[in-house]
Each structure stands twice: as structure tokens, then as C-alpha cells.
Short mmCIF file of C-alpha atoms (C1' of nucleotides) in Angstrom, two decimals:
data_model
loop_
_atom_site.label_atom_id
_atom_site.label_comp_id
_atom_site.label_asym_id
_atom_site.label_seq_id
_atom_site.Cartn_x
_atom_site.Cartn_y
_atom_site.Cartn_z
CA MET P 1 1.58 -33.21 -0.83
CA VAL P 2 0.89 -29.77 -2.20
CA PRO P 3 -2.55 -29.73 -3.76
CA ALA P 4 -1.93 -28.25 -7.19
CA ARG P 5 -4.17 -25.27 -7.79
CA ASP P 6 -6.04 -24.94 -11.12
CA THR P 7 -7.12 -21.44 -10.44
CA TYR P 8 -4.88 -18.42 -10.17
CA HIS P 9 -6.80 -17.15 -7.24
CA HIS P 10 -6.63 -19.50 -4.26
CA GLY P 11 -10.03 -19.04 -2.90
CA ASP P 12 -9.44 -18.93 0.87
CA LEU P 13 -5.77 -18.47 1.33
CA HIS P 14 -6.11 -16.89 4.64
CA ARG P 15 -7.78 -20.04 6.06
CA ALA P 16 -5.41 -22.33 4.11
CA LEU P 17 -2.36 -20.66 5.62
CA VAL P 18 -3.78 -20.90 9.12
CA ASP P 19 -4.50 -24.64 8.61
CA ALA P 20 -0.94 -25.18 7.21
CA GLY P 21 0.22 -23.31 10.38
CA LEU P 22 -1.72 -25.56 12.57
CA ASP P 23 -0.16 -28.57 10.93
CA LEU P 24 3.20 -27.13 11.61
CA ALA P 25 2.55 -26.07 15.14
CA ARG P 26 1.02 -29.51 15.90
CA VAL P 27 4.42 -31.09 15.31
CA GLY P 28 6.82 -28.57 16.54
CA GLY P 29 4.99 -25.92 18.54
CA ALA P 30 5.06 -22.15 17.88
CA LYS P 31 8.68 -21.92 16.64
CA SER P 32 7.68 -24.36 13.85
CA VAL P 33 5.15 -22.01 12.35
CA VAL P 34 7.43 -20.87 9.56
CA LEU P 35 5.80 -18.49 7.08
CA ARG P 36 7.72 -19.81 4.05
CA GLU P 37 6.80 -23.46 4.85
CA ALA P 38 3.20 -22.59 5.36
CA THR P 39 3.05 -21.02 1.81
CA ARG P 40 5.01 -23.94 0.41
CA ARG P 41 2.46 -26.39 1.79
CA THR P 42 -0.37 -24.31 0.43
CA GLY P 43 1.24 -24.21 -2.99
CA VAL P 44 1.69 -20.59 -3.11
CA THR P 45 4.58 -18.06 -3.15
CA ALA P 46 5.92 -16.80 0.11
CA ARG P 47 4.98 -13.30 -0.97
CA ALA P 48 1.35 -14.18 -1.23
CA ALA P 49 1.16 -14.61 2.56
CA TYR P 50 1.60 -10.82 2.99
CA ARG P 51 -1.57 -10.26 1.19
CA HIS P 52 -3.31 -11.79 4.30
CA PHE P 53 -1.02 -11.22 7.18
CA ALA P 54 1.12 -8.19 8.07
CA ASP P 55 4.09 -10.31 8.98
CA ARG P 56 4.95 -13.73 10.43
CA GLU P 57 3.73 -12.73 13.87
CA ALA P 58 0.30 -12.11 12.64
CA LEU P 59 0.17 -15.57 11.11
CA VAL P 60 1.37 -17.08 14.40
CA ARG P 61 -1.29 -15.20 16.32
CA ALA P 62 -3.94 -16.50 14.10
CA VAL P 63 -2.67 -19.95 14.56
CA ALA P 64 -2.54 -19.53 18.23
CA ARG P 65 -6.17 -18.46 18.20
CA ALA P 66 -7.19 -21.43 16.23
CA ALA P 67 -5.34 -23.80 18.54
CA LEU P 68 -6.98 -22.16 21.58
CA ASP P 69 -10.31 -22.82 19.83
CA HIS P 70 -9.43 -26.55 19.38
CA MET P 71 -8.59 -26.63 23.14
CA GLY P 72 -11.82 -25.09 24.14
CA THR P 73 -13.76 -27.46 21.95
CA ALA P 74 -11.92 -30.51 23.28
CA ILE P 75 -12.59 -29.50 26.88
CA LEU P 76 -16.24 -28.79 26.05
CA ALA P 77 -16.55 -32.28 24.47
CA GLY P 78 -15.23 -33.79 27.72
CA GLN P 79 -18.09 -32.14 29.51
CA THR P 80 -20.86 -33.68 27.54
CA GLY P 81 -23.52 -35.28 29.71
CA VAL P 82 -22.00 -33.90 32.84
CA THR P 83 -24.34 -31.83 34.94
CA ASP P 84 -23.00 -32.03 38.59
CA PRO P 85 -21.14 -28.71 39.08
CA VAL P 86 -18.21 -30.34 40.87
CA ASP P 87 -17.73 -32.85 38.02
CA LEU P 88 -18.08 -29.99 35.57
CA LEU P 89 -15.11 -28.27 37.25
CA ARG P 90 -13.19 -31.54 37.32
CA GLU P 91 -13.64 -32.07 33.60
CA VAL P 92 -12.32 -28.57 32.79
CA GLY P 93 -9.22 -29.40 34.68
CA ARG P 94 -8.80 -32.95 33.24
CA GLY P 95 -9.54 -31.55 29.77
CA TYR P 96 -7.11 -28.78 29.99
CA ILE P 97 -4.21 -31.11 30.98
CA ALA P 98 -5.36 -33.90 28.61
CA PHE P 99 -5.29 -31.45 25.64
CA ALA P 100 -1.76 -30.29 26.53
CA LEU P 101 -0.58 -33.88 26.67
CA ASP P 102 -2.44 -35.01 23.56
CA GLU P 103 -1.44 -31.87 21.52
CA PRO P 104 1.64 -30.34 23.05
CA GLY P 105 2.34 -28.46 19.86
CA TRP P 106 -1.00 -26.83 19.94
CA PHE P 107 -0.76 -26.14 23.57
CA ASP P 108 2.51 -24.56 22.98
CA VAL P 109 1.38 -22.18 20.24
CA ALA P 110 -1.76 -21.34 22.03
CA PHE P 111 0.11 -19.95 25.11
CA PHE P 112 3.68 -19.52 24.21
CA ALA P 113 3.36 -17.94 20.71
CA VAL P 114 3.94 -14.36 20.41
CA ARG P 115 5.19 -13.00 23.74
CA GLU P 116 8.06 -15.36 24.50
CA PHE P 117 8.06 -13.94 27.86
CA VAL P 118 7.29 -10.37 28.95
CA GLY P 119 10.53 -8.35 28.50
CA SER P 120 11.41 -5.39 30.52
CA GLY P 121 8.84 -2.73 31.28
CA SER P 122 5.14 -3.05 31.28
CA GLY P 123 3.53 -4.95 28.49
CA THR P 124 1.25 -3.36 25.85
CA GLY P 125 -1.79 -5.42 26.52
CA SER P 126 -2.95 -8.53 28.34
CA GLY P 127 -1.14 -11.14 26.50
CA ILE P 128 -2.66 -13.53 24.14
CA GLY P 129 -5.88 -11.65 24.03
CA SER P 130 -8.60 -14.24 23.58
CA ASP P 131 -8.15 -16.08 26.82
CA THR P 132 -7.50 -13.36 29.28
CA GLY P 133 -9.52 -11.82 32.03
CA ILE P 134 -10.21 -14.39 34.67
CA GLY P 135 -8.75 -13.33 37.85
CA SER P 136 -7.86 -9.89 36.85
CA GLY P 137 -9.83 -9.00 39.94
CA VAL P 138 -11.35 -5.77 38.85
CA GLY P 139 -14.99 -5.79 38.33
CA PRO P 140 -16.97 -7.52 35.47
CA VAL P 141 -14.67 -8.98 32.85
CA ALA P 142 -15.03 -8.08 29.25
CA PRO P 143 -15.79 -11.17 27.12
CA PRO P 144 -12.99 -12.31 24.96
CA ALA P 145 -13.29 -11.64 21.34
CA GLY P 146 -15.00 -14.62 19.59
CA ALA P 147 -13.70 -17.59 21.36
CA GLU P 148 -16.94 -18.73 22.97
CA ALA P 149 -15.46 -22.03 24.29
CA ALA P 150 -12.15 -20.47 25.49
CA PRO P 151 -10.69 -22.57 28.39
CA SER P 152 -10.84 -19.71 30.73
CA ARG P 153 -14.55 -19.16 29.95
CA LEU P 154 -15.34 -22.91 30.63
CA LEU P 155 -13.51 -22.61 33.94
CA ARG P 156 -15.45 -19.54 34.84
CA SER P 157 -18.74 -21.22 33.89
CA ALA P 158 -18.00 -24.24 36.05
CA LEU P 159 -17.20 -21.99 39.01
CA ASP P 160 -20.39 -19.90 38.46
CA ALA P 161 -22.31 -23.25 38.53
CA LEU P 162 -20.71 -24.00 41.78
CA VAL P 163 -21.81 -20.69 43.17
CA ASP P 164 -25.36 -21.31 41.87
CA ALA P 165 -25.30 -24.65 43.66
CA GLY P 166 -24.32 -22.80 46.92
CA MET P 167 -20.96 -24.74 47.03
CA LEU P 168 -18.77 -21.68 46.54
CA GLY P 169 -19.03 -18.10 47.83
CA PRO P 170 -19.23 -15.56 45.07
CA GLU P 171 -16.23 -13.69 46.46
CA ARG P 172 -14.25 -16.94 46.14
CA VAL P 173 -14.72 -17.28 42.36
CA LEU P 174 -11.73 -15.19 41.35
CA PRO P 175 -9.25 -16.81 43.77
CA ALA P 176 -10.56 -20.21 42.93
CA ALA P 177 -10.12 -19.48 39.19
CA SER P 178 -6.55 -18.29 39.87
CA MET P 179 -5.72 -21.50 41.79
CA CYS P 180 -7.31 -23.90 39.24
CA TRP P 181 -5.87 -22.20 36.25
CA SER P 182 -2.52 -21.91 37.74
CA GLY P 183 -2.55 -25.51 38.87
CA VAL P 184 -3.49 -27.08 35.62
CA HIS P 185 -1.44 -24.81 33.48
CA GLY P 186 1.57 -25.34 35.63
CA PHE P 187 1.22 -29.07 35.50
CA ALA P 188 0.64 -28.94 31.76
CA THR P 189 3.71 -26.95 31.31
CA LEU P 190 5.96 -29.05 33.66
CA ALA P 191 4.64 -32.11 31.84
CA THR P 192 5.17 -30.93 28.28
CA ARG P 193 8.19 -28.80 28.40
CA GLY P 194 9.50 -28.91 31.84
CA PRO P 195 11.09 -31.40 34.31
CA LEU P 196 8.23 -33.86 34.08
CA ALA P 197 8.52 -34.20 30.35
CA GLY P 198 10.18 -37.50 30.42
CA LEU P 199 7.60 -39.37 32.40
CA PRO P 200 5.45 -42.00 30.71
CA ARG P 201 1.91 -40.90 29.87
CA SER P 202 0.24 -43.24 32.29
CA ALA P 203 2.15 -41.74 35.21
CA LEU P 204 1.33 -38.12 34.10
CA ASP P 205 -2.42 -39.11 33.75
CA ALA P 206 -2.42 -40.54 37.19
CA GLN P 207 -0.77 -37.56 38.67
CA ALA P 208 -3.03 -35.23 36.78
CA ASP P 209 -6.09 -36.91 38.18
CA ARG P 210 -4.83 -36.58 41.59
CA LEU P 211 -3.91 -32.94 41.12
CA VAL P 212 -7.24 -32.02 39.69
CA ASP P 213 -8.99 -33.78 42.56
CA ASP P 214 -6.90 -31.92 45.05
CA LEU P 215 -7.59 -28.61 43.23
CA VAL P 216 -11.33 -29.22 43.14
CA ALA P 217 -11.29 -30.30 46.93
CA GLY P 218 -9.35 -27.09 47.67
CA VAL P 219 -11.95 -25.02 45.92
CA THR P 220 -15.12 -26.62 47.27
CA ARG P 221 -13.79 -27.04 50.76
CA MET Z 1 32.34 -3.33 26.92
CA VAL Z 2 34.64 -6.16 26.08
CA PRO Z 3 37.39 -6.44 28.61
CA ALA Z 4 40.63 -6.59 26.42
CA ARG Z 5 42.62 -9.58 27.35
CA ASP Z 6 46.34 -9.17 27.80
CA THR Z 7 47.00 -12.87 27.82
CA TYR Z 8 46.50 -15.37 25.05
CA HIS Z 9 44.82 -17.85 27.37
CA HIS Z 10 41.75 -16.59 28.95
CA GLY Z 11 41.92 -18.20 32.30
CA ASP Z 12 38.39 -19.41 32.83
CA LEU Z 13 36.60 -19.12 29.57
CA HIS Z 14 34.12 -21.71 30.51
CA ARG Z 15 32.79 -19.72 33.37
CA ALA Z 16 33.11 -16.48 31.43
CA LEU Z 17 30.90 -17.80 28.70
CA VAL Z 18 28.33 -19.03 31.12
CA ASP Z 19 28.38 -15.52 32.82
CA ALA Z 20 27.87 -13.93 29.44
CA GLY Z 21 25.10 -16.37 28.75
CA LEU Z 22 23.45 -15.40 31.94
CA ASP Z 23 23.60 -11.75 30.97
CA LEU Z 24 21.96 -12.59 27.66
CA ALA Z 25 19.23 -14.76 29.15
CA ARG Z 26 18.51 -12.26 31.80
CA VAL Z 27 17.34 -9.68 29.10
CA GLY Z 28 15.73 -12.10 26.57
CA GLY Z 29 15.40 -15.53 27.98
CA ALA Z 30 16.70 -18.80 26.50
CA LYS Z 31 16.42 -17.82 22.88
CA SER Z 32 18.84 -14.85 23.49
CA VAL Z 33 21.61 -17.12 24.57
CA VAL Z 34 23.49 -16.77 21.38
CA LEU Z 35 26.80 -18.45 21.20
CA ARG Z 36 28.49 -15.90 18.95
CA GLU Z 37 27.25 -13.04 21.14
CA ALA Z 38 28.48 -14.74 24.26
CA THR Z 39 32.02 -15.16 22.79
CA ARG Z 40 31.89 -11.52 21.45
CA ARG Z 41 31.17 -10.33 24.94
CA THR Z 42 34.01 -12.41 26.43
CA GLY Z 43 36.43 -10.93 23.81
CA VAL Z 44 37.09 -14.22 22.27
CA THR Z 45 36.60 -15.88 18.85
CA ALA Z 46 33.37 -17.85 18.32
CA ARG Z 47 35.44 -20.98 17.66
CA ALA Z 48 36.96 -20.79 21.09
CA ALA Z 49 33.56 -21.68 22.66
CA TYR Z 50 33.79 -25.07 21.12
CA ARG Z 51 36.86 -25.83 23.33
CA HIS Z 52 34.48 -25.82 26.30
CA PHE Z 53 31.06 -26.71 24.94
CA ALA Z 54 30.11 -29.37 22.40
CA ASP Z 55 27.55 -26.98 20.87
CA ARG Z 56 25.28 -24.15 21.55
CA GLU Z 57 22.77 -26.48 23.36
CA ALA Z 58 25.43 -27.44 25.86
CA LEU Z 59 26.11 -23.72 26.66
CA VAL Z 60 22.38 -23.04 27.04
CA ARG Z 61 22.14 -26.04 29.39
CA ALA Z 62 25.01 -24.76 31.49
CA VAL Z 63 23.26 -21.26 31.65
CA ALA Z 64 20.01 -22.89 32.61
CA ARG Z 65 21.69 -24.74 35.50
CA ALA Z 66 23.25 -21.48 36.64
CA ALA Z 67 19.92 -19.71 36.46
CA LEU Z 68 18.28 -22.45 38.43
CA ASP Z 69 21.02 -22.11 41.05
CA HIS Z 70 20.24 -18.36 41.29
CA MET Z 71 16.58 -19.17 41.69
CA GLY Z 72 17.23 -21.68 44.56
CA THR Z 73 19.47 -19.14 46.26
CA ALA Z 74 16.86 -16.41 46.01
CA ILE Z 75 14.18 -18.66 47.53
CA LEU Z 76 16.49 -19.76 50.26
CA ALA Z 77 17.24 -16.19 51.07
CA GLY Z 78 13.62 -15.43 51.50
CA GLN Z 79 13.43 -18.25 54.12
CA THR Z 80 16.11 -16.72 56.53
CA GLY Z 81 14.71 -16.48 59.96
CA VAL Z 82 11.66 -18.45 59.16
CA THR Z 83 11.17 -21.56 61.35
CA ASP Z 84 7.50 -22.20 61.32
CA PRO Z 85 6.99 -25.06 58.77
CA VAL Z 86 3.81 -23.44 57.41
CA ASP Z 87 5.59 -20.12 56.84
CA LEU Z 88 8.54 -22.12 55.33
CA LEU Z 89 6.31 -23.56 52.66
CA ARG Z 90 4.73 -20.20 52.08
CA GLU Z 91 8.13 -18.71 51.46
CA VAL Z 92 9.03 -21.37 48.92
CA GLY Z 93 5.90 -20.37 46.93
CA ARG Z 94 6.28 -16.69 47.20
CA GLY Z 95 10.02 -16.95 46.47
CA TYR Z 96 9.29 -19.07 43.43
CA ILE Z 97 6.88 -16.58 41.87
CA ALA Z 98 8.82 -13.60 42.93
CA PHE Z 99 11.92 -14.90 41.22
CA ALA Z 100 9.95 -15.49 38.04
CA LEU Z 101 8.58 -11.95 38.08
CA ASP Z 102 11.90 -10.30 39.00
CA GLU Z 103 13.92 -12.31 36.60
CA PRO Z 104 11.72 -13.55 33.86
CA GLY Z 105 14.62 -14.19 31.58
CA TRP Z 106 16.33 -16.52 34.02
CA PHE Z 107 13.07 -18.16 34.91
CA ASP Z 108 12.69 -18.70 31.13
CA VAL Z 109 16.10 -20.19 30.54
CA ALA Z 110 15.97 -22.36 33.72
CA PHE Z 111 12.77 -24.11 32.56
CA PHE Z 112 12.23 -23.57 28.87
CA ALA Z 113 15.70 -23.90 27.72
CA VAL Z 114 16.48 -27.02 25.78
CA ARG Z 115 13.42 -29.02 25.44
CA GLU Z 116 11.15 -26.47 23.79
CA PHE Z 117 8.38 -28.96 24.47
CA VAL Z 118 8.35 -32.77 24.29
CA GLY Z 119 8.11 -33.64 20.65
CA SER Z 120 6.62 -36.90 19.40
CA GLY Z 121 7.57 -40.11 21.09
CA SER Z 122 9.00 -40.65 24.63
CA GLY Z 123 11.67 -38.30 25.75
CA THR Z 124 15.19 -39.47 26.44
CA GLY Z 125 15.37 -38.48 30.04
CA SER Z 126 13.47 -36.41 32.57
CA GLY Z 127 13.79 -32.99 31.23
CA ILE Z 128 16.09 -30.33 32.57
CA GLY Z 129 17.91 -32.82 34.85
CA SER Z 130 18.79 -30.83 37.87
CA ASP Z 131 15.39 -30.06 39.16
CA THR Z 132 13.48 -33.27 38.56
CA GLY Z 133 12.15 -35.95 40.71
CA ILE Z 134 9.53 -34.59 43.05
CA GLY Z 135 6.24 -36.32 42.44
CA SER Z 136 7.71 -39.02 40.18
CA GLY Z 137 6.04 -41.14 42.72
CA VAL Z 138 8.25 -44.13 42.57
CA GLY Z 139 10.35 -44.72 45.60
CA PRO Z 140 13.27 -42.69 46.86
CA VAL Z 141 14.37 -39.94 44.44
CA ALA Z 142 17.88 -39.59 43.38
CA PRO Z 143 19.34 -36.35 44.42
CA PRO Z 144 19.79 -33.85 41.60
CA ALA Z 145 23.42 -33.28 40.56
CA GLY Z 146 24.95 -30.50 42.40
CA ALA Z 147 22.03 -28.11 42.91
CA GLU Z 148 21.69 -28.18 46.69
CA ALA Z 149 19.26 -25.40 46.80
CA ALA Z 150 17.20 -26.42 43.76
CA PRO Z 151 13.62 -25.15 44.12
CA SER Z 152 12.15 -28.52 44.10
CA ARG Z 153 14.51 -29.49 46.97
CA LEU Z 154 13.35 -26.54 49.01
CA LEU Z 155 9.84 -27.45 48.32
CA ARG Z 156 10.40 -31.00 49.48
CA SER Z 157 12.20 -29.87 52.54
CA ALA Z 158 9.31 -27.58 53.53
CA LEU Z 159 6.84 -30.43 53.03
CA ASP Z 160 8.98 -32.73 55.09
CA ALA Z 161 9.03 -30.09 57.81
CA LEU Z 162 5.21 -30.18 57.84
CA VAL Z 163 5.28 -34.00 58.19
CA ASP Z 164 7.76 -33.76 61.07
CA ALA Z 165 5.28 -31.22 62.69
CA GLY Z 166 2.42 -33.60 62.23
CA MET Z 167 0.59 -31.32 60.01
CA LEU Z 168 0.85 -33.46 56.88
CA GLY Z 169 0.60 -37.19 56.42
CA PRO Z 170 3.69 -38.73 54.73
CA GLU Z 171 1.49 -40.18 52.05
CA ARG Z 172 0.41 -36.68 51.16
CA VAL Z 173 3.81 -35.32 50.50
CA LEU Z 174 3.93 -36.22 46.81
CA PRO Z 175 0.45 -35.03 45.95
CA ALA Z 176 1.14 -31.80 47.87
CA ALA Z 177 4.30 -31.32 46.09
CA SER Z 178 2.57 -31.84 42.84
CA MET Z 179 -0.08 -29.27 43.66
CA CYS Z 180 2.21 -26.68 45.02
CA TRP Z 181 4.72 -26.88 42.25
CA SER Z 182 2.02 -26.82 39.49
CA GLY Z 183 0.39 -23.97 41.19
CA VAL Z 184 3.31 -21.67 41.49
CA HIS Z 185 4.85 -22.70 38.24
CA GLY Z 186 1.64 -22.21 36.40
CA PHE Z 187 1.10 -18.78 37.90
CA ALA Z 188 4.66 -17.79 37.13
CA THR Z 189 4.18 -18.92 33.62
CA LEU Z 190 0.89 -17.28 33.03
CA ALA Z 191 2.21 -14.08 34.48
CA THR Z 192 5.55 -13.94 32.63
CA ARG Z 193 4.64 -15.34 29.25
CA GLY Z 194 0.89 -15.94 29.32
CA PRO Z 195 -2.33 -14.19 29.43
CA LEU Z 196 -1.61 -12.46 32.75
CA ALA Z 197 1.58 -10.91 31.31
CA GLY Z 198 0.13 -7.41 30.86
CA LEU Z 199 -1.06 -6.97 34.46
CA PRO Z 200 0.79 -4.50 36.70
CA ARG Z 201 3.27 -5.99 39.12
CA SER Z 202 1.24 -4.99 42.20
CA ALA Z 203 -1.78 -6.92 41.05
CA LEU Z 204 0.38 -9.80 40.21
CA ASP Z 205 1.94 -9.75 43.62
CA ALA Z 206 -1.44 -9.52 45.30
CA GLN Z 207 -2.76 -12.44 43.30
CA ALA Z 208 0.35 -14.40 44.02
CA ASP Z 209 -0.01 -13.99 47.69
CA ARG Z 210 -3.61 -15.13 47.62
CA LEU Z 211 -2.79 -18.09 45.49
CA VAL Z 212 0.08 -19.24 47.71
CA ASP Z 213 -2.17 -18.86 50.78
CA ASP Z 214 -4.76 -20.99 49.18
CA LEU Z 215 -2.29 -23.59 48.08
CA VAL Z 216 -0.85 -23.73 51.63
CA ALA Z 217 -4.33 -23.92 52.97
CA GLY Z 218 -5.14 -26.74 50.61
CA VAL Z 219 -2.05 -28.71 51.65
CA THR Z 220 -2.33 -28.28 55.33
CA ARG Z 221 -6.05 -28.72 55.49
"C1'" DT B 1 -24.59 -6.83 -23.87
"C1'" DG B 2 -20.10 -5.46 -24.48
"C1'" DT B 3 -16.24 -3.03 -23.24
"C1'" DA B 4 -12.84 0.06 -20.20
"C1'" DC B 5 -10.80 0.12 -16.25
"C1'" DA B 6 -9.95 -0.13 -11.29
"C1'" DT B 7 -8.99 -3.39 -7.97
"C1'" DC B 8 -7.35 -7.28 -5.91
"C1'" DA B 9 -4.56 -11.75 -5.47
"C1'" DG B 10 -1.23 -13.71 -6.88
"C1'" DT B 11 4.19 -14.39 -9.20
"C1'" DG B 12 9.33 -15.13 -9.24
"C1'" DA B 13 13.50 -13.65 -8.17
"C1'" DA B 14 16.49 -11.56 -4.99
"C1'" DC B 15 18.47 -9.49 -0.70
"C1'" DG B 16 20.49 -9.23 3.68
"C1'" DC B 17 20.83 -11.19 8.08
"C1'" DG B 18 22.95 -13.55 11.78
"C1'" DC B 19 23.37 -17.73 13.20
"C1'" DG B 20 25.95 -22.30 14.26
"C1'" DT B 21 29.63 -24.65 12.76
"C1'" DT B 22 34.11 -26.00 10.46
"C1'" DC B 23 38.81 -25.38 8.38
"C1'" DA B 24 43.78 -25.54 9.02
"C1'" DC B 25 46.63 -23.09 11.78
"C1'" DT B 26 49.46 -20.52 15.74
"C1'" DG B 27 50.73 -19.00 20.43
"C1'" DA B 28 51.38 -20.36 25.18
"C1'" DT B 29 52.21 -23.74 28.68
"C1'" DG B 30 54.14 -27.44 31.23
"C1'" DT B 31 56.66 -31.74 31.71
"C1'" DA B 32 60.72 -35.35 30.81
"C1'" DC B 33 65.26 -35.83 30.47
"C1'" DT K 1 69.37 -25.44 34.33
"C1'" DG K 2 68.47 -25.75 29.65
"C1'" DT K 3 66.17 -27.67 25.85
"C1'" DA K 4 62.77 -30.66 22.97
"C1'" DC K 5 58.33 -31.57 22.47
"C1'" DA K 6 53.58 -32.91 23.43
"C1'" DT K 7 49.50 -30.71 24.61
"C1'" DC K 8 46.20 -27.46 25.16
"C1'" DA K 9 43.64 -22.88 24.24
"C1'" DG K 10 43.14 -19.94 21.38
"C1'" DT K 11 42.97 -17.46 16.07
"C1'" DG K 12 40.72 -15.67 11.81
"C1'" DA K 13 38.39 -16.52 7.80
"C1'" DA K 14 34.82 -18.73 5.58
"C1'" DC K 15 30.60 -21.61 4.59
"C1'" DG K 16 25.91 -22.93 4.06
"C1'" DC K 17 21.55 -22.47 5.81
"C1'" DG K 18 16.83 -20.98 5.92
"C1'" DC K 19 14.61 -17.46 7.24
"C1'" DG K 20 11.50 -13.05 6.79
"C1'" DT K 21 10.91 -9.60 3.80
"C1'" DT K 22 10.92 -6.51 -0.54
"C1'" DC K 23 11.07 -5.47 -5.53
"C1'" DA K 24 8.38 -4.50 -9.82
"C1'" DC K 25 5.40 -7.06 -12.07
"C1'" DT K 26 1.09 -9.95 -14.22
"C1'" DG K 27 -3.21 -12.70 -14.15
"C1'" DA K 28 -8.01 -12.77 -12.80
"C1'" DT K 29 -12.19 -10.53 -11.23
"C1'" DG K 30 -16.01 -7.56 -10.94
"C1'" DT K 31 -18.26 -3.22 -11.61
"C1'" DA K 32 -19.86 1.32 -14.23
"C1'" DC K 33 -21.64 2.91 -18.19
#
DNA sequence: TGTACATCAGTGAACGCGCGTTCACTGATGTAC
DNA sequence: TGTACATCAGTGAACGCGCGTTCACTGATGTAC
């Protein structure tokens, strides 16, 4: 299981720990990203992790970012060959939910990692960081750091394409984004860790398709 | 803090522990419902809890049920005096989100309590139990145990009222429920423990109102 | 080209924490006769 | 009405767990001269 190292120095321990964290998160979500276990799997002392991450939370954040990247990539892959802007938007929704159902652990760590829920008082920032911004409703949105294919960016792109096609008023982009994101995120959450969790996959897929169609119809109406 | 008991027998330890659990959940969500702390606050030995709950999970489930009751009650309260079916639906959506923003800890425990997310394989049941059923899409739905004012029931009632008013086809009830529930739940989740968590309350409220209006428009279109 | 030395990436053992849970037990309560 | 006794609701101490984190340390690497 543990690849025995022949060198004292690991080479790329940072990446190796994130990869191990992804494996852990895949099976058990954010709470399963255990620092000791990640180092164990990497064949390294627990202490070694602190050379690369300030604490466990920093590791979990890195894993969350990586999971979000995977999500973006998966959604993007579902869009290949699609040019019609309406279909493009539909694929964002389908891809978002499909990823959550296919990889509930990664979906979990991507969105439920650090901030278990916002406690009392106002938060320090804007949550997870790399997938924020859409729908903040105040002027041009700063691009998220690094994540080119972040789900929220893909959603935004699809909506922009609708605007270009004359199928959506520019002033409707933000509300539309809000409705679409809330809709698919809510369904994904209800289906992976909520009351819908027990339903068979086929039923969830059918419901998801209908939901996405309704959302798209609501937006392009 | 701890009310000193004068009797050896507590009286209603079951309820007292759930109440203590609600206090804990209110501040820190599901993960803060700690059995030992609940007994401490009740002025009772940790062991005593096992006379009333099989294990910690059973306690958390009871707290989740109580929190869901509070949620239903809050939504119901927001509907007082409202008779127009469209407004009725709107109030369900507003109330759902408002409760999540007002009581993120209770919202958390109500929906994210036991099943952190559905692990590998098919689940044993249908999730949280008392708020399931809408949108399962197969015939008449068994009434949830006890929770008369469960949020999903209030949503269903509002949609039924729209049907009675001739504003919604009966075959559209389930899809509409799916879209509404997903929409408000998603927004509530993004706002309390997701990327929208850092936004000021006023911005969230404004966005929520717009979202609910859009959802209602999408349903009654 | 060789050597001194600063720098960096690891080691291995240990600590304290708070938790859920279990042990054998005792104090209070209510019912049968 | 009093007493024996089953039943139930608590006690108090302890256990083991696995975690995140810290200690002083050593092995490997690369750069200056």
C-alpha cells in the first residue's frame, strides 16, 4: 500500500499529501481527510506534513480546491461538442449534479470542508474562496484564483453565451445564476446528504434532468 | 448554569437532554451536539443518557427532529394571515431561507445531522426520515411521523393550493416541489456553509427574495 | 575541484485532549399481598 | 396499613481511541569561496 521511499527526501510531498487527502475525501468526505492517515499513506511521519501545511485545516483546504478542480473538469468534459447556448447551460446543471452523485465525497469536501457553517457574527471572507463571486451583485466580479474551470465560472460563461445569443437580458444574468446555482446545489445536497439520499440513482437522475430542464426554462423564458 | 437537582430522579431527562442538545446545536450545528456536554448541562452523569438514548447518534437524531419542528413552526408563523396561494408559496420559500439564516445551527442539525453524506452503496432508508417524500414520484406519499408542520409538508400544501386555484396542473406538483425545495435549500446551504457565507445579511436577504420570486414565477408560469 | 556550512526536509517518540462508551453498583419508586 | 421486593433511573470512576500537534533532533542538499 505504502510505496516505500528509497530517498530521504520525498520529492513532492505537498502534492502527495493532497493526493492522499483526495483519496480519503473520496470515500468519506471532508471529515475523512485525516492528517495522520494522509501521511501514513504517503509513507511519511505525521510531523512531515507540517513542513508543507500550517495545520490540518490548510491541508483540507488544499484538498477542497483540488476536488473543485476535478468538478470543473468533469463539467467541462460534459460540454464537449455542445455549442447551442441553451444546451451549454443544461450541461452545466447536469454535470454539476452528476458530479455530486458520482463523487459525493469530493462534492462534500469541495463545499463543506472548512466552514462547517457560518457561526455567529460576520464571516471573515467569502467562504471557500475559489468558487465565489457569482451573484454577489456588485459590479464586475474578481476572477477566482487559479480555478479556470470552476463550476461557477462555467455557469457564468453559459449565461453570458445566452446573453450573446439574445436569449437573456444582461440584467438577468445575476438572478439567473443565483437560481441555477441554488437549484442544482440544493438538489445535489438533498440527494447526497439530505432526505433524498436513499433514493435509487435512476430516480435521482430522472428527477435531476427534469429539474435542470425546469431551471433552464425558467431562465430563458 | 447547571440547575442543581434536589431529587435523585430527574423527571424528564429525555426532554432535558434534547433541549440541551438544541442549545448546543444552535451555536455549533450538528457536530456540537456532544453527549457528555448535554449531560453536563443537565446536571447528570454521562452514563445517565444511555437510559434514554441508545447512543450519541440517537440523541442527535432527536435533536434534528426537534430542530425541524422549530423550522416548520417558524415557516408556518410567517404564513399567518396569508390566503393567496401564490403568496402562500412565496412565504414557504422566504421562511425556509430566513430560518436557515436566522438559525444556521438548527438548520445544520436538521439536515446534516446523521448521514454526513451517503457513503458507498445504497442507503438503508430515505435519509432524515421526518421530512422526506416530496418528489419521490411514486404514488401517494406516506405521511412523515409526527411532524405536522414539516417544511416539506408546508411546501406541498402551498402547491396543492395552487392546484385548487387552477394555477398549477396537478402533474406539475412534483416537479414544482423539486424545483422549489432544491432552490431554497441550495441557497440556504450556499449562504450558511458555502461560498456565499461571507456576504452581509442584507445582501443575502435581497438575493433570497429575488430567488424566491423567480422560483414562484417559474412554477406558476 | 574540494570543502565548510547554511538550509531545508525529514525522523521518532511523546503529550494532552475530549470524546463515546462500559463497569458494577446504589438510591428512589411503585405494586402485590 | 405495613412490608417485601421487583423495577427503574440514576452514580462515579475508568478505559481505550485516534486525533492534532510539539519536542529536540538528524539526514540530505546546494551554494560560496
